[in-house]
Coordinates of C-alpha atoms in Angstrom, one line a residue:
M1 CA 99.8 92.7 52.8
K2 CA 98.9 91.2 49.4
R3 CA 97.2 93.5 46.9
R4 CA 93.7 92.6 45.8
V5 CA 93.2 91.1 42.3
V6 CA 90.0 91.3 40.3
V7 CA 88.7 90.0 37.0
T8 CA 87.5 92.8 34.7
G9 CA 87.5 91.2 31.2
I10 CA 86.7 87.8 29.7
G11 CA 87.4 86.6 26.2
L12 CA 86.3 83.2 24.9
V13 CA 86.7 81.3 21.7
T14 CA 85.1 77.8 22.2
P15 CA 83.3 75.0 20.4
C16 CA 80.1 76.5 22.1
G17 CA 80.6 79.9 20.5
V18 CA 82.9 82.8 19.6
G19 CA 82.5 85.3 22.4
T20 CA 81.6 85.2 26.1
R21 CA 77.9 85.7 25.7
E22 CA 77.6 82.9 23.1
T23 CA 79.6 80.5 25.1
W24 CA 78.0 81.2 28.5
G25 CA 74.6 81.0 27.0
A26 CA 75.3 77.5 25.5
L27 CA 76.7 76.4 28.9
L28 CA 73.6 77.4 30.8
E29 CA 71.4 75.8 28.2
G30 CA 73.4 72.5 28.4
R31 CA 74.3 72.7 24.7
S32 CA 77.3 70.6 23.8
G33 CA 79.9 71.8 21.3
I34 CA 81.0 68.3 20.3
G35 CA 80.4 67.0 16.8
P36 CA 82.0 64.8 14.1
I37 CA 85.5 65.8 13.2
S38 CA 85.5 67.9 10.0
R39 CA 89.1 69.0 9.8
F40 CA 90.3 65.7 8.3
D41 CA 89.1 62.3 7.3
A42 CA 88.8 60.4 10.7
A43 CA 87.1 57.3 9.3
D44 CA 90.0 55.0 10.4
F45 CA 90.3 56.6 13.9
A46 CA 88.9 55.0 17.1
C47 CA 87.7 58.5 18.1
R48 CA 86.0 60.5 15.3
I49 CA 84.5 63.3 17.3
A50 CA 85.9 66.6 18.7
G51 CA 85.0 70.0 20.0
E52 CA 85.8 72.1 17.0
V53 CA 85.5 75.9 17.0
R54 CA 83.1 77.0 14.3
G55 CA 82.3 80.4 12.8
F56 CA 85.6 81.9 13.8
D57 CA 87.1 84.4 11.4
P58 CA 90.8 85.1 12.2
G59 CA 90.7 88.0 9.7
Q60 CA 88.8 90.0 12.3
Y61 CA 91.8 90.0 14.6
L62 CA 94.9 89.4 12.5
D63 CA 96.3 90.4 9.1
R64 CA 96.7 87.8 6.4
K65 CA 100.5 87.5 6.9
D66 CA 100.1 86.6 10.6
I67 CA 97.2 84.2 9.9
R68 CA 99.4 82.3 7.4
R69 CA 102.5 82.3 9.6
M70 CA 101.0 81.5 13.0
D71 CA 99.4 78.3 14.3
T72 CA 95.7 78.4 15.0
F73 CA 96.2 78.3 18.8
I74 CA 97.8 81.8 18.5
H75 CA 94.9 83.0 16.4
Y76 CA 92.5 82.0 19.2
A77 CA 94.8 83.5 21.9
V78 CA 94.9 86.9 20.1
A79 CA 91.1 86.9 19.5
A80 CA 90.3 86.0 23.1
S81 CA 92.8 88.6 24.5
E82 CA 91.4 91.4 22.4
M83 CA 87.8 90.5 23.5
A84 CA 88.9 90.5 27.1
L85 CA 90.8 93.7 26.9
K86 CA 88.0 95.5 25.1
E87 CA 85.5 94.3 27.7
S88 CA 87.7 95.4 30.6
G89 CA 88.0 98.9 29.4
L90 CA 91.7 98.9 30.3
T91 CA 93.7 101.2 28.0
I92 CA 97.4 100.4 27.5
G93 CA 99.6 103.4 26.8
P94 CA 103.0 104.9 27.5
A95 CA 102.0 105.7 31.1
N96 CA 101.2 102.1 32.1
A97 CA 102.6 99.8 29.4
E98 CA 105.4 98.5 31.6
R99 CA 102.9 97.6 34.3
V100 CA 100.7 95.4 32.1
G101 CA 101.8 91.9 31.3
V102 CA 100.8 88.9 29.3
L103 CA 100.8 85.2 30.5
I104 CA 99.1 82.8 28.1
G105 CA 99.9 79.1 28.0
S106 CA 99.2 76.1 25.9
G107 CA 99.4 72.4 26.5
I108 CA 100.5 71.4 23.0
G109 CA 101.1 74.6 21.2
G110 CA 101.6 74.8 17.4
I111 CA 101.5 71.1 16.7
D112 CA 99.6 71.7 13.4
V113 CA 102.3 74.0 12.0
L114 CA 105.0 71.5 13.3
T115 CA 103.5 68.5 11.5
R116 CA 102.8 70.4 8.3
Q117 CA 106.4 71.6 8.1
Q118 CA 107.7 68.1 9.0
Q119 CA 105.9 66.9 5.9
V120 CA 107.5 69.7 3.8
L121 CA 110.9 68.6 5.1
M122 CA 110.3 65.0 4.2
E123 CA 108.8 65.7 0.8
E124 CA 110.7 68.8 -0.4
G125 CA 113.9 69.0 1.7
P126 CA 115.3 71.3 4.4
R127 CA 115.5 74.4 2.2
R128 CA 111.8 74.4 1.8
V129 CA 111.0 74.6 5.5
S130 CA 109.3 77.8 6.4
P131 CA 111.4 80.4 8.3
F132 CA 108.2 81.0 10.3
L133 CA 108.1 77.4 11.6
I134 CA 109.6 78.2 15.0
P135 CA 107.8 81.5 15.8
G136 CA 104.6 80.0 14.4
M137 CA 104.6 77.0 16.8
I138 CA 106.4 77.8 20.0
I139 CA 104.0 78.3 22.9
N140 CA 105.2 81.7 24.2
L141 CA 104.5 83.3 20.9
A142 CA 100.8 83.5 22.0
S143 CA 101.9 85.9 24.8
G144 CA 104.5 87.4 22.5
L145 CA 102.1 88.4 19.7
V146 CA 99.4 89.6 22.2
S147 CA 102.1 91.8 23.8
I148 CA 103.2 93.1 20.4
R149 CA 99.6 93.9 19.3
T150 CA 98.5 95.5 22.6
G151 CA 101.7 97.3 23.6
A152 CA 101.8 95.5 27.0
K153 CA 105.5 95.7 28.1
G154 CA 105.2 94.1 31.6
P155 CA 105.9 90.5 32.5
N156 CA 105.7 88.3 29.4
S157 CA 105.7 84.6 29.9
A158 CA 104.0 81.3 29.2
V159 CA 102.9 78.1 31.0
V160 CA 102.9 74.5 29.7
T161 CA 101.2 72.2 32.2
A162 CA 98.8 70.0 30.2
C163 CA 95.2 70.4 31.3
A164 CA 96.3 72.7 34.2
T165 CA 97.9 75.3 31.9
G166 CA 95.2 77.9 31.9
T167 CA 94.7 77.7 35.7
H168 CA 98.4 78.0 36.3
A169 CA 98.6 81.0 33.9
I170 CA 95.8 82.8 35.8
G171 CA 97.2 81.9 39.2
D172 CA 100.7 82.9 38.4
S173 CA 99.4 86.2 37.0
M174 CA 97.4 86.8 40.2
R175 CA 100.7 86.4 42.1
L176 CA 102.5 88.9 39.9
I177 CA 99.9 91.5 40.6
Q178 CA 99.7 90.6 44.4
H179 CA 103.4 91.0 44.8
G180 CA 103.7 94.2 42.8
D181 CA 105.4 92.9 39.6
A182 CA 102.5 94.1 37.5
D183 CA 99.3 96.1 37.9
A184 CA 97.3 94.2 35.3
M185 CA 97.8 90.9 33.4
I186 CA 96.2 89.4 30.3
A187 CA 96.1 85.7 31.3
G188 CA 94.7 82.4 30.1
G189 CA 95.2 79.5 27.7
A190 CA 94.8 78.5 24.1
E191 CA 94.8 75.2 22.2
A192 CA 94.3 73.9 18.7
P193 CA 95.2 70.2 18.8
I194 CA 92.5 68.7 16.4
I195 CA 94.9 67.2 13.9
P196 CA 95.4 63.5 13.0
L197 CA 98.6 63.1 15.1
S198 CA 97.0 64.5 18.3
V199 CA 93.8 62.6 18.0
A200 CA 95.7 59.4 17.2
G201 CA 98.0 59.9 20.2
F202 CA 95.3 60.5 22.8
A203 CA 93.2 57.6 21.3
S204 CA 96.2 55.3 21.6
M205 CA 96.3 56.1 25.3
K206 CA 92.6 55.0 25.5
A207 CA 91.9 58.5 26.9
L208 CA 89.2 59.5 24.3
S209 CA 85.6 58.6 24.2
T210 CA 84.6 56.3 21.3
R211 CA 80.9 57.2 21.5
N212 CA 81.1 58.3 17.9
D213 CA 77.5 57.9 17.0
E214 CA 76.4 60.2 19.8
P215 CA 78.9 63.0 19.8
Q216 CA 76.9 65.4 21.9
R217 CA 76.4 62.8 24.5
A218 CA 80.0 61.6 24.6
S219 CA 81.4 63.8 27.3
R220 CA 79.7 62.5 30.5
P221 CA 81.8 63.1 33.6
F222 CA 80.6 61.3 36.8
D223 CA 78.2 59.2 34.7
S224 CA 78.6 55.4 35.1
G225 CA 78.8 55.1 31.3
R226 CA 81.7 57.5 30.8
D227 CA 84.4 56.1 28.5
G228 CA 86.9 59.0 28.1
F229 CA 87.1 62.7 27.3
V230 CA 86.6 64.5 24.0
I231 CA 89.5 66.6 22.5
G232 CA 88.7 70.2 21.9
E233 CA 90.1 73.6 21.0
G234 CA 89.8 77.3 21.7
A235 CA 91.0 79.9 24.1
G236 CA 90.0 81.5 27.3
V237 CA 91.6 84.8 28.5
L238 CA 91.0 87.0 31.4
V239 CA 92.1 90.6 32.2
L240 CA 93.2 90.7 35.8
E241 CA 93.8 94.1 37.5
E242 CA 94.9 95.3 40.9
L243 CA 91.7 96.6 42.6
S244 CA 92.5 100.3 42.7
I245 CA 93.6 100.3 39.1
A246 CA 90.2 98.7 38.1
Q247 CA 88.3 101.2 40.2
R248 CA 90.2 104.1 38.7
H249 CA 88.7 103.4 35.2
D250 CA 85.3 102.2 36.5
A251 CA 85.8 98.7 35.3
R252 CA 83.0 96.1 35.7
I253 CA 84.3 93.6 38.3
Y254 CA 83.2 90.0 37.7
A255 CA 85.0 88.4 40.7
E256 CA 88.0 88.7 43.0
L257 CA 90.8 86.1 42.9
V258 CA 91.4 85.2 46.5
G259 CA 93.3 81.9 46.5
Y260 CA 95.7 79.8 44.4
G261 CA 97.2 76.4 45.1
M262 CA 99.7 74.1 43.3
S263 CA 100.8 70.5 43.9
G264 CA 102.4 67.5 42.3
D265 CA 101.4 63.9 42.4
A266 CA 104.8 62.3 41.9
Y267 CA 103.0 59.2 41.0
H268 CA 102.3 58.4 37.3
I269 CA 102.4 60.2 33.9
S270 CA 98.7 60.1 33.3
A271 CA 96.8 58.5 36.3
P272 CA 96.2 60.1 39.7
P273 CA 97.1 58.3 42.9
E274 CA 94.4 56.4 44.7
G275 CA 92.8 58.7 47.2
G276 CA 93.6 61.8 45.1
D277 CA 96.4 63.0 47.4
G278 CA 97.6 65.7 45.0
A279 CA 94.1 67.0 44.3
V280 CA 93.4 67.1 48.1
R281 CA 96.6 69.1 48.8
V282 CA 96.0 71.6 45.9
M283 CA 92.5 72.4 47.1
R284 CA 93.8 72.8 50.7
A285 CA 96.5 75.1 49.5
A286 CA 94.0 77.3 47.7
L287 CA 91.7 77.4 50.7
E288 CA 94.6 78.3 53.0
D289 CA 95.8 81.0 50.6
A290 CA 92.3 82.5 50.7
G291 CA 91.8 82.0 54.4
L292 CA 88.6 80.1 53.8
A293 CA 87.1 76.9 55.2
P294 CA 85.7 74.1 53.0
R295 CA 82.2 74.8 54.2
E296 CA 82.4 78.3 52.7
I297 CA 82.7 77.0 49.1
D298 CA 79.4 77.2 47.2
Y299 CA 80.5 75.7 43.9
I300 CA 83.4 73.6 42.6
N301 CA 84.3 73.7 38.9
A302 CA 85.7 70.1 38.8
H303 CA 88.3 68.7 36.5
G304 CA 85.8 66.2 35.1
T305 CA 87.6 64.4 32.4
S306 CA 84.9 61.8 31.8
T307 CA 87.5 59.1 32.2
P308 CA 87.1 56.1 34.6
A309 CA 89.6 57.8 36.8
E310 CA 71.6 83.9 42.8
D311 CA 74.1 83.0 40.1
A312 CA 73.5 80.3 37.6
L313 CA 75.5 77.2 37.8
P314 CA 76.1 75.5 34.4
P315 CA 74.9 71.9 34.3
T316 CA 76.9 68.7 34.0
I317 CA 75.2 67.4 30.8
N318 CA 74.7 63.7 29.9
L319 CA 74.7 62.7 33.6
D320 CA 72.0 60.1 33.0
D321 CA 73.2 57.3 35.3
P322 CA 75.2 58.8 38.1
D323 CA 78.1 56.7 39.3
P324 CA 77.4 55.6 42.9
E325 CA 81.1 56.2 43.6
C326 CA 80.5 59.9 42.7
D327 CA 78.0 60.9 45.4
L328 CA 78.2 64.7 45.2
D329 CA 75.8 67.3 43.7
F330 CA 77.0 67.7 40.1
V331 CA 74.2 70.0 38.9
P332 CA 72.9 67.3 36.6
N333 CA 71.6 68.2 33.1
R334 CA 69.9 71.6 34.0
A335 CA 71.4 74.9 35.1
R336 CA 70.5 76.0 38.6
R337 CA 70.1 79.5 40.1
V338 CA 71.9 79.8 43.4
T339 CA 73.9 82.3 45.4
V340 CA 77.6 81.8 45.0
N341 CA 80.0 83.7 47.3
H342 CA 83.0 81.5 46.7
A343 CA 83.8 79.2 43.8
L344 CA 86.8 76.7 43.5
N345 CA 88.2 75.8 40.1
N346 CA 90.3 72.6 39.8
S347 CA 92.6 71.6 37.0
F348 CA 94.8 68.4 36.9
G349 CA 97.2 67.6 34.1
F350 CA 99.3 64.7 32.8
G351 CA 102.5 64.4 34.7
G352 CA 100.7 64.9 38.0
T353 CA 100.5 68.7 37.8
N354 CA 97.6 70.2 39.8
A355 CA 96.3 73.8 40.2
A356 CA 93.3 75.3 42.0
L357 CA 91.9 78.8 41.9
L358 CA 89.5 80.3 44.4
L359 CA 87.2 83.1 43.3
A360 CA 85.0 85.3 45.4
K361 CA 82.0 87.5 44.8
F362 CA 83.5 91.0 44.8
R363 CA 82.8 93.1 47.8
P364 CA 84.4 96.6 48.1

């Protein structure tokens, strides 16, 4: 029998706010975190907007040496992890350190550190390249540094599956707890890709919105006027615990993870197959894992990329002219209070990698 896995802590660093309360409040109010790019001069770029994190002070979480040595995605991962761990109330010590793991992924990792050191190499030669280039950019260093700082000595890994990274990280962590490899996991994803090379690369794929004069209205999934997604940054981390462990320290339980599915499209590097076969199969896999029927799902957190391809539900903002081909209830523009017993989260990434998580309202 699989062990039950619950969510006891949430940490968020996003363009909508630093902290869970700030981000969730912005989502329910339908406030966009998108604005003009301020990190570099984007005047010559087709896309000049992004979801930048504002008001984040890495010095609250890291010392000056680690701030200087590590890429920004690692800063975000550490901050979100510490927020989630604090909220969970889980204490890591000698008695349980080997049963607490970390699994934090990233789609691109330390691309800012990489490009800066490439410039150093070209301009100043190989002897001037930083000895912290590799540890500062590789994706598993987010998990590594969180482990070092928290003392978590259990499974330590990373996931790299484009837009599906965070969902895979949480699902894989759920499996580790279910099967007894860990009692608790710090799991999620982090990204900091807002640099010239990344923006230029995505823009060259025609993947980004060019609604530069209306940044807060640019991301508009399911709207007939959608023209691409908007690149963003930040981190989202959960603390997952085996149920009895969470109950032992009277943790607040947000939800129970009850299903996880994975699939591959085997079709195209960036486009899904007609009919969405991979998406269909991954949702079915999550439903089967949870032992639920489609009619039992109250809410789907869709992978809405805005490309032509008694709980409150956050709205889908900028849905002004619904695409007639998208004939579902997308909670347009205003949050809605409903009862959600089961929620399905979908994430689909370049390369045809798909993941789905099914969460349930916790019942003892």
